[in-house]
Short mmCIF file of N, CA and C and ligand atoms in Angstrom, two decimals:
data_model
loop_
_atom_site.label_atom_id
_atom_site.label_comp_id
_atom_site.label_asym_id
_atom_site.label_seq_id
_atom_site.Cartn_x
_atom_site.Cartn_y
_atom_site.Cartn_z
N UNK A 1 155.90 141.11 285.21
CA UNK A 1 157.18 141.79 285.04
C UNK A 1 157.77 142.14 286.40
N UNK A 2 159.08 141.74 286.47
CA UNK A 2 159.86 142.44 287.49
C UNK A 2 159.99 143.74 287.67
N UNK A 3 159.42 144.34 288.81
CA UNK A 3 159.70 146.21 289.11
C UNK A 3 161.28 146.61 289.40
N UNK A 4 162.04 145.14 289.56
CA UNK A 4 163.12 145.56 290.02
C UNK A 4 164.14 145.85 288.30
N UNK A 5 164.10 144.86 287.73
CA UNK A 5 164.87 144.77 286.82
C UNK A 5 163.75 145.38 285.07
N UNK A 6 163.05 145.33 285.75
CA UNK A 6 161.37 145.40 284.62
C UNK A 6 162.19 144.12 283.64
N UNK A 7 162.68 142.85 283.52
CA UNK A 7 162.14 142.12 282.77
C UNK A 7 161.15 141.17 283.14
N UNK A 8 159.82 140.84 281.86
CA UNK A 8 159.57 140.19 281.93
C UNK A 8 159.80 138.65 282.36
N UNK A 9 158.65 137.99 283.49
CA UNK A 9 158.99 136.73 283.95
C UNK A 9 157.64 135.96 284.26
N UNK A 10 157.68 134.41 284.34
CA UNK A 10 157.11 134.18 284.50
C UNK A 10 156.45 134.58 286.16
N UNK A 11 155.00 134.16 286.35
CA UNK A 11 154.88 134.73 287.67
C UNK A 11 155.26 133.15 288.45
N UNK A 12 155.79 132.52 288.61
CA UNK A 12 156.08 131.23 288.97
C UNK A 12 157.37 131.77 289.30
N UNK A 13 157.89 132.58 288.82
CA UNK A 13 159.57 133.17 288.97
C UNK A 13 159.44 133.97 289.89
N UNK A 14 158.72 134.78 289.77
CA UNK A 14 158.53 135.83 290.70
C UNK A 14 158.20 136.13 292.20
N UNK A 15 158.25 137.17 293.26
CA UNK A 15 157.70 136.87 294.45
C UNK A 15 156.58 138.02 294.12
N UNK A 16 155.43 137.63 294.89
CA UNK A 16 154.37 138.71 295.05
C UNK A 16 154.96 139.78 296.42
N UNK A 17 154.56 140.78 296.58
CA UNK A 17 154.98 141.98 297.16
C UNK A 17 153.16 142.84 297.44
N UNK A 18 152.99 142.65 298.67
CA UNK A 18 152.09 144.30 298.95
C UNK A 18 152.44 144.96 300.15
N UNK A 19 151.52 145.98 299.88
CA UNK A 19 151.61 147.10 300.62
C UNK A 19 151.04 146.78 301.71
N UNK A 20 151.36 147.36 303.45
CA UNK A 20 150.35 146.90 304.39
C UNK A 20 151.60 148.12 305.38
N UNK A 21 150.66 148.65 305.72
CA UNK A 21 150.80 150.17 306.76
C UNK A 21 151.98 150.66 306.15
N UNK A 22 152.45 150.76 305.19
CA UNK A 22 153.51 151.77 304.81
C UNK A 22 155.12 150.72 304.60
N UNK A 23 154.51 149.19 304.90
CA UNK A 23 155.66 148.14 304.42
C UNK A 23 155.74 147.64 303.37
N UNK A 24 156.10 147.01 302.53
CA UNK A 24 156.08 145.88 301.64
C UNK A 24 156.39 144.59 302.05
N UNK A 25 155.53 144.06 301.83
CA UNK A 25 155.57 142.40 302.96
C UNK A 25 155.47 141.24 301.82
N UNK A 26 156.16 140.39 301.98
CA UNK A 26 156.09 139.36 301.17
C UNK A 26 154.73 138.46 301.02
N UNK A 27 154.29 138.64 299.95
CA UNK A 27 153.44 137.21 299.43
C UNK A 27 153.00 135.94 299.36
N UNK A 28 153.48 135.10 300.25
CA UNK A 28 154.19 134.02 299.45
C UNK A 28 153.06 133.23 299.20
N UNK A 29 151.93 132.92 299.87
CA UNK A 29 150.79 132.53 299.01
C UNK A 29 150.14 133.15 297.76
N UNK A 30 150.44 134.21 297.12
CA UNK A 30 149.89 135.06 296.50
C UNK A 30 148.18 135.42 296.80
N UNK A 31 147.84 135.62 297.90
CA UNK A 31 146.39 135.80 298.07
C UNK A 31 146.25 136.77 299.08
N UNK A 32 146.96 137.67 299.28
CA UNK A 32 146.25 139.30 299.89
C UNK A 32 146.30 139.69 298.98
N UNK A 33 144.91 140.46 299.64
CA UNK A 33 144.31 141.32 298.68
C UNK A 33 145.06 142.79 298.42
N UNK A 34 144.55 143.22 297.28
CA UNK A 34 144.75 144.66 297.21
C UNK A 34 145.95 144.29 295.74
N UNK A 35 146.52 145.34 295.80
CA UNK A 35 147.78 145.80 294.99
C UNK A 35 149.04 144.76 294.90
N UNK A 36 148.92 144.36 293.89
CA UNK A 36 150.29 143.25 294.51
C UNK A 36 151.32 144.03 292.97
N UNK A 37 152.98 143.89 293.68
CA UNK A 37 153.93 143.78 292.43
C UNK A 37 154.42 142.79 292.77
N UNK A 38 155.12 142.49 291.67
CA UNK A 38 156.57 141.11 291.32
C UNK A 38 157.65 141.63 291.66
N UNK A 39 158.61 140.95 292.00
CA UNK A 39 159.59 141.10 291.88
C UNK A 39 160.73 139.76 292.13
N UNK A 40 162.04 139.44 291.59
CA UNK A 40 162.54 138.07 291.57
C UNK A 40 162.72 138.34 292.44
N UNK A 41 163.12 136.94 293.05
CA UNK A 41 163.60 137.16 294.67
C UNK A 41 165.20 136.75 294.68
N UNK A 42 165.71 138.22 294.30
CA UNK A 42 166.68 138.61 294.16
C UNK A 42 167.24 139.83 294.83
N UNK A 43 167.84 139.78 295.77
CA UNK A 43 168.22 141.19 296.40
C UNK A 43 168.44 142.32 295.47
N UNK A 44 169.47 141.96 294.21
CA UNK A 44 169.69 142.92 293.15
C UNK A 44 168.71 143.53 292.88
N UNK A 45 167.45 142.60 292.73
CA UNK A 45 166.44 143.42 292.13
C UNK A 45 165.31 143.94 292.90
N UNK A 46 165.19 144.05 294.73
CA UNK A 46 165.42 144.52 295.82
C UNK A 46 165.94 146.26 295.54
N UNK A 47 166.51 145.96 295.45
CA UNK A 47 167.82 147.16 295.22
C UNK A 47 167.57 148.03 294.23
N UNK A 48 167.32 147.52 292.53
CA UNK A 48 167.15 148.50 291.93
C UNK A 48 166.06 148.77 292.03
N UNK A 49 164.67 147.97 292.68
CA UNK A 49 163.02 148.53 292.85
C UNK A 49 163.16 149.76 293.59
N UNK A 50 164.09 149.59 294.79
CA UNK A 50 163.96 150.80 295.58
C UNK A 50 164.78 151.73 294.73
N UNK A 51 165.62 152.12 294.16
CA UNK A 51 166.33 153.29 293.89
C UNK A 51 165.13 153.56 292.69
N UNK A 52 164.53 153.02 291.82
CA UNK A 52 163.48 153.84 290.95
C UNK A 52 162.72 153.70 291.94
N UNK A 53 162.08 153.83 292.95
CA UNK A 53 160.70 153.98 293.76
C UNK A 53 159.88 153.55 293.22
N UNK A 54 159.74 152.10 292.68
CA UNK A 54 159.45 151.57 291.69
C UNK A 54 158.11 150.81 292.97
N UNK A 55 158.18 150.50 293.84
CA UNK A 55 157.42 149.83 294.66
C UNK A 55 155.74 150.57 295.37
N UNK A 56 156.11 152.15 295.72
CA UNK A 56 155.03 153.32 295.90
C UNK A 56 154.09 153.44 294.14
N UNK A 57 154.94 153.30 293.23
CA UNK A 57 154.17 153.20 292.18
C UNK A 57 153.21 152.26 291.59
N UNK A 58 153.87 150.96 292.06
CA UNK A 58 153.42 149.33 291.23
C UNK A 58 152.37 149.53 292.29
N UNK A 59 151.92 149.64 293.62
CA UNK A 59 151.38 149.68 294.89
C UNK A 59 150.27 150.79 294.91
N UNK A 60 150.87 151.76 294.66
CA UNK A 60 149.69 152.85 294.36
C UNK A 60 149.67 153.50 295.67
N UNK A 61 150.76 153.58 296.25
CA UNK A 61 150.95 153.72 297.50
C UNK A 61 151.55 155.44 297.52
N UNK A 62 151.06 156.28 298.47
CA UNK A 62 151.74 157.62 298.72
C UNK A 62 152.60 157.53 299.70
N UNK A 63 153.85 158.17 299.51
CA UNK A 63 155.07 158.16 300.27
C UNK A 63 155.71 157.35 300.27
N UNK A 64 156.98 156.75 301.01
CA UNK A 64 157.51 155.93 300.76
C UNK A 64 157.26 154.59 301.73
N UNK A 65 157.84 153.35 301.02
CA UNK A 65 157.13 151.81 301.70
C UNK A 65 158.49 151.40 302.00
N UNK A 66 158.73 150.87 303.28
CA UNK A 66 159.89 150.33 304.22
C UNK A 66 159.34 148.73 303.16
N UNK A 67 160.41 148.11 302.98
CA UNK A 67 161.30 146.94 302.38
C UNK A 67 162.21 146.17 303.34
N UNK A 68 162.23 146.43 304.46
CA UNK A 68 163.15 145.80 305.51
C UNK A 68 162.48 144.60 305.35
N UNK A 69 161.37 144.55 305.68
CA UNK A 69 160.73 142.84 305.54
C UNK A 69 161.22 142.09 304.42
N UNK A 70 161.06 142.39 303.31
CA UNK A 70 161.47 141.94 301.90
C UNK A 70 162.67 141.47 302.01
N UNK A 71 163.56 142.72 302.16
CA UNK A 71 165.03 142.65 302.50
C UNK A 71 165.17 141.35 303.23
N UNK A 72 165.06 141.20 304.49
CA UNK A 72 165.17 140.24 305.28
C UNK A 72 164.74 138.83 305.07
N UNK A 73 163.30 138.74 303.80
CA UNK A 73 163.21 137.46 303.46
C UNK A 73 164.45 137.37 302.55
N UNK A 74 165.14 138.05 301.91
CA UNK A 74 165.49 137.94 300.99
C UNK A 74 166.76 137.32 301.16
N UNK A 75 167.37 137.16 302.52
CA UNK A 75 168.25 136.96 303.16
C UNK A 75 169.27 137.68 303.21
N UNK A 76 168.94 139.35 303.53
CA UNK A 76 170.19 140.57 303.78
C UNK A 76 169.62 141.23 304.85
N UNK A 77 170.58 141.93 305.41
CA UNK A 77 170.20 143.13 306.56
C UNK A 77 169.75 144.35 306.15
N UNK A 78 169.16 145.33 306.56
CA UNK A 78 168.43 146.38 306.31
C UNK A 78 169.73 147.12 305.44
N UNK A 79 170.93 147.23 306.01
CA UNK A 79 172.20 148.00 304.72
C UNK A 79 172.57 147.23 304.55
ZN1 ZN B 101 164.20 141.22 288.42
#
């Protein structure tokens, strides 16, 4: 499931996402370890992960996780 939009998708649709020092860094092999979420690789859904803090949760992560990386694969600027 997408954290951004929460619909269900295939994971073939999806990008993997973890946590690593307080970032969210893209996946794209799907093979770090730890905590992984989905999300399309869709800025929109970029966008609504962060406004529910949807990413510290799927992650298991305390405080909040910088997305600039994400952002930037995603092909946008940090605003
Ligand atoms: Zn989505």
């Amino acid at each position: 499931m997408c954290v951004g939009c929460r619909k269900r998708a295939s994971v073939g649709e999806l990008l993997r996402v973890v946590a690593t020092d307080g970032q969210v860094v893209v996946d794209e092999r799907r093979r770090l370890p730890g905590r992984g979420a989905w999300l399309h690789p869709e800025p929109g859904c970029l966008t609504k992960a962060e406004r529910r803090r949807a990413f510290p949760r799927a992650l298991r992560s305390s405080g909040t996780l910088d997305v600039t990386v994400v952002r930037r694969y995603l092909g946008r600027t940090a605003d």
